[in-house]
């Protein structure tokens, strides 16, 4: 069974304190790994898609990396406005071509 | 571009009534729309996949007679929760896949908070 596990469940950082969020996956064949940001009471907002091990993508203070077993979302010098829940999701070869399987998310709080 | 809207954003209803939630792609045609449910502090769980002009495909454990999905046009899909009960209270989110694009690109709506009293 395909599984996506995110850690930690919650993370509190001081403004400027860099850290990483983890998304580990056990899937039959990865078609893509996605990172989303979700604010309370809102739908997910797309951040990145990664397709193969070694791939990296950056956007402002965020950088996503991918290995064969996990992905990291690195947050450099975070600001309070980066506070949100970060979700990762995978699309796999064995499932529907269009289906995403989500992890449970990491709730990030950045304190001023 | 690629904006998905949902209506209503919030609904409160009495137990036993039916509630319709709309999902619209505002500036693109969506051949496929997905409906998710999210309970507090949990992740998104796919309920069903809706294809324009055909029957929806439901995930295991989701009652198709309770959660009626209609995808009548390339810009609109509706989810009707029939005979709602308090356990159906949740955050319902749709996403849309744009016609002609790869399936890696899905755009999410802002969600609908359903509370059943």
Coordinates of C-alpha atoms in Angstrom, one line a residue:
Chain A
X1 CA 0.0 0.0 0.0
X2 CA 1.3 3.4 -0.9
X3 CA 2.1 5.6 2.1
X4 CA 3.1 9.2 2.7
X5 CA 4.3 10.2 6.1
X6 CA 5.2 13.8 7.1
X7 CA 7.2 14.8 10.1
X8 CA 7.1 16.6 12.4
X9 CA 3.4 17.0 12.9
X10 CA 4.0 20.5 14.3
X11 CA 7.0 22.8 14.3
X12 CA 7.4 26.1 16.1
X13 CA 10.3 28.3 14.9
X14 CA 11.5 31.8 15.8
X15 CA 11.6 34.2 13.0
X16 CA 14.9 33.7 11.1
X17 CA 15.4 30.2 12.5
X18 CA 15.9 27.9 9.4
X19 CA 14.6 24.3 9.5
X20 CA 13.4 21.4 7.3
X21 CA 10.1 19.5 7.0
X22 CA 10.2 15.9 6.0
X23 CA 8.0 13.8 3.7
X24 CA 8.9 10.1 3.4
X25 CA 7.1 7.9 1.0
X26 CA 6.7 4.2 0.2
X27 CA 5.1 3.9 -3.2
X28 CA 5.1 1.4 -6.0
X29 CA 6.3 3.9 -8.6
X30 CA 6.5 7.7 -8.2
X31 CA 5.1 9.9 -10.9
X32 CA 5.6 13.1 -9.0
X33 CA 5.8 14.5 -5.5
X34 CA 4.0 17.7 -4.7
X35 CA 4.3 20.3 -1.9
X36 CA 1.3 22.5 -1.0
X37 CA 0.8 25.2 1.5
X38 CA -2.6 25.3 3.3
X39 CA -3.8 28.3 5.4
X40 CA -6.6 27.7 8.0
X41 CA -10.0 27.4 6.3
X42 CA -8.5 27.6 2.8
X43 CA -7.7 25.2 0.0
X44 CA -4.1 24.0 -0.7
X45 CA -1.9 26.3 -2.6
X46 CA 0.6 24.7 -5.0
X47 CA 4.3 25.2 -4.2
X48 CA 6.4 22.6 -6.1
X49 CA 6.4 19.4 -8.1
X50 CA 9.5 17.1 -8.1
X51 CA 9.8 14.1 -10.4
X52 CA 13.2 12.4 -9.9
X53 CA 15.8 11.9 -7.2
X54 CA 18.3 14.7 -7.0
X55 CA 15.8 17.3 -8.2
X56 CA 15.6 20.6 -6.4
X57 CA 13.3 23.6 -6.7
X58 CA 13.3 26.9 -5.0
X59 CA 10.8 29.7 -4.4
X60 CA 11.7 32.6 -2.2
X61 CA 12.6 31.2 1.3
X62 CA 11.5 27.6 0.4
X63 CA 13.6 24.9 -1.3
X64 CA 12.3 21.4 -2.0
X65 CA 14.6 18.4 -2.6
X66 CA 13.8 14.8 -3.5
X67 CA 15.6 11.5 -2.9
X68 CA 14.4 8.0 -3.6
X69 CA 12.7 7.7 -0.3
X70 CA 11.9 11.2 0.9
X71 CA 11.5 14.8 0.2
X72 CA 12.6 17.8 2.3
X73 CA 11.1 21.3 2.4
X74 CA 13.8 23.6 3.6
X75 CA 12.7 27.0 5.0
X76 CA 15.5 29.6 5.2
X77 CA 15.1 32.5 7.6
X78 CA 11.3 32.1 7.9
X79 CA 8.9 34.9 8.6
X80 CA 5.6 34.9 10.5
X81 CA 3.8 34.9 7.2
X82 CA 5.3 31.5 6.4
X83 CA 3.1 30.0 9.2
X84 CA 0.8 27.5 7.6
X85 CA 0.3 23.7 7.2
X86 CA 2.5 22.2 4.6
X87 CA 1.3 19.2 2.8
X88 CA 3.1 16.8 0.6
X89 CA 1.3 14.5 -1.9
X90 CA 2.4 11.8 -4.4
X91 CA 1.1 10.6 -7.7
X92 CA 2.0 6.9 -8.3
X93 CA 2.2 4.6 -11.3
X94 CA -0.1 2.0 -9.9
X95 CA -3.0 4.3 -9.2
X96 CA -5.2 6.5 -11.3
X97 CA -3.2 8.7 -13.5
X98 CA -4.8 11.7 -11.9
X99 CA -5.0 10.8 -8.2
X100 CA -3.0 12.4 -5.5
X101 CA -2.3 10.8 -2.1
X102 CA -1.6 13.3 0.7
X103 CA 0.4 13.1 3.8
X104 CA -1.1 14.4 7.1
X105 CA 0.8 17.7 7.0
X106 CA 3.2 19.7 9.1
X107 CA 1.8 22.6 10.9
X108 CA 4.4 25.4 11.0
X109 CA 4.3 28.3 13.3
X110 CA 6.8 31.1 13.0
X111 CA 7.0 33.4 16.0
X112 CA 8.0 37.0 15.6
Chain B
X1 CA -5.2 32.3 -14.3
X2 CA -6.2 28.8 -13.1
X3 CA -8.7 29.9 -10.5
X4 CA -11.1 27.5 -8.9
X5 CA -14.1 28.7 -6.9
X6 CA -16.4 27.0 -4.5
X7 CA -19.9 28.0 -3.3
X8 CA -20.9 28.3 -0.6
X9 CA -17.8 28.8 1.5
X10 CA -19.7 27.9 4.6
X11 CA -23.0 26.2 5.2
X12 CA -24.9 25.1 8.3
X13 CA -27.9 22.8 7.9
X14 CA -30.2 20.6 10.0
X15 CA -29.8 16.8 10.1
X16 CA -31.7 15.1 7.3
X17 CA -31.5 17.9 4.8
X18 CA -29.5 17.9 1.6
X19 CA -26.7 20.3 0.7
X20 CA -25.3 21.2 -2.7
X21 CA -21.7 22.5 -3.1
X22 CA -20.5 23.9 -6.4
X23 CA -17.0 23.9 -7.8
X24 CA -16.2 26.1 -10.7
X25 CA -13.2 26.6 -12.9
X26 CA -13.3 30.3 -13.6
X27 CA -10.8 30.7 -16.4
X28 CA -10.2 27.3 -17.9
X29 CA -12.0 24.2 -18.9
X30 CA -11.7 21.3 -16.5
X31 CA -12.2 17.8 -17.9
X32 CA -11.6 16.3 -14.5
X33 CA -12.5 17.6 -11.0
X34 CA -11.7 15.9 -7.7
X35 CA -13.6 16.1 -4.4
X36 CA -11.8 15.8 -1.1
X37 CA -12.9 15.8 2.5
X38 CA -10.7 17.1 5.3
X39 CA -11.4 16.6 9.0
X40 CA -9.9 18.9 11.6
X41 CA -6.1 18.5 11.8
X42 CA -6.2 15.7 9.2
X43 CA -5.1 15.6 5.6
X44 CA -7.1 15.6 2.5
X45 CA -8.9 12.3 1.6
X46 CA -10.0 11.8 -1.9
X47 CA -13.7 11.1 -2.1
X48 CA -14.4 10.9 -5.9
X49 CA -13.2 11.8 -9.3
X50 CA -15.6 13.6 -11.5
X51 CA -15.3 13.5 -15.3
X52 CA -17.3 15.9 -17.5
X53 CA -20.2 14.0 -19.1
X54 CA -19.7 10.7 -17.4
X55 CA -20.3 9.1 -14.0
X56 CA -18.1 9.9 -11.1
X57 CA -15.6 7.4 -9.8
X58 CA -15.9 7.0 -6.0
X59 CA -13.1 5.9 -3.6
X60 CA -13.5 2.8 -1.5
X61 CA -15.8 3.5 1.5
X62 CA -17.5 6.6 0.0
X63 CA -21.2 6.1 -0.5
X64 CA -22.2 7.2 -4.0
X65 CA -25.9 7.4 -3.1
X66 CA -25.1 9.8 -0.2
X67 CA -22.5 12.0 -2.0
X68 CA -24.0 12.7 -5.4
X69 CA -21.6 14.2 -7.9
X70 CA -22.6 15.8 -11.2
X71 CA -20.1 17.3 -13.7
X72 CA -22.5 18.7 -16.3
X73 CA -20.1 21.1 -18.0
X74 CA -16.4 21.7 -18.4
X75 CA -16.5 24.4 -15.8
X76 CA -18.9 23.1 -13.1
X77 CA -19.0 20.1 -10.8
X78 CA -21.5 19.8 -7.9
X79 CA -21.4 17.7 -4.8
X80 CA -24.7 17.0 -3.1
X81 CA -24.6 15.6 0.4
X82 CA -28.0 13.9 0.8
X83 CA -29.7 13.4 4.1
X84 CA -26.8 15.0 5.9
X85 CA -25.9 13.9 9.4
X86 CA -23.6 15.5 12.0
X87 CA -20.8 13.0 11.1
X88 CA -20.8 14.5 7.6
X89 CA -19.6 17.8 9.0
X90 CA -16.3 18.5 7.4
X91 CA -14.3 20.7 5.1
X92 CA -15.0 19.8 1.5
X93 CA -12.4 20.8 -1.1
X94 CA -12.5 20.4 -4.9
X95 CA -9.6 20.6 -7.3
X96 CA -9.7 20.8 -11.1
X97 CA -7.5 19.6 -13.8
X98 CA -7.2 21.8 -16.9
X99 CA -8.1 20.3 -20.2
X100 CA -5.0 19.7 -22.3
X101 CA -2.5 19.9 -19.4
X102 CA -0.6 17.2 -17.7
X103 CA -2.3 15.7 -14.7
X104 CA 0.5 17.1 -12.5
X105 CA -1.3 20.4 -12.6
X106 CA -4.3 20.5 -10.3
X107 CA -5.8 23.7 -8.9
X108 CA -7.6 23.7 -5.6
X109 CA -10.7 25.6 -4.6
X110 CA -10.9 27.5 -1.3
X111 CA -13.1 24.8 0.4
X112 CA -16.6 24.6 1.8
X113 CA -17.1 24.2 5.6
X114 CA -20.2 22.1 6.2
X115 CA -21.7 21.9 9.7
X116 CA -24.7 19.6 10.2
X117 CA -26.6 20.2 13.4

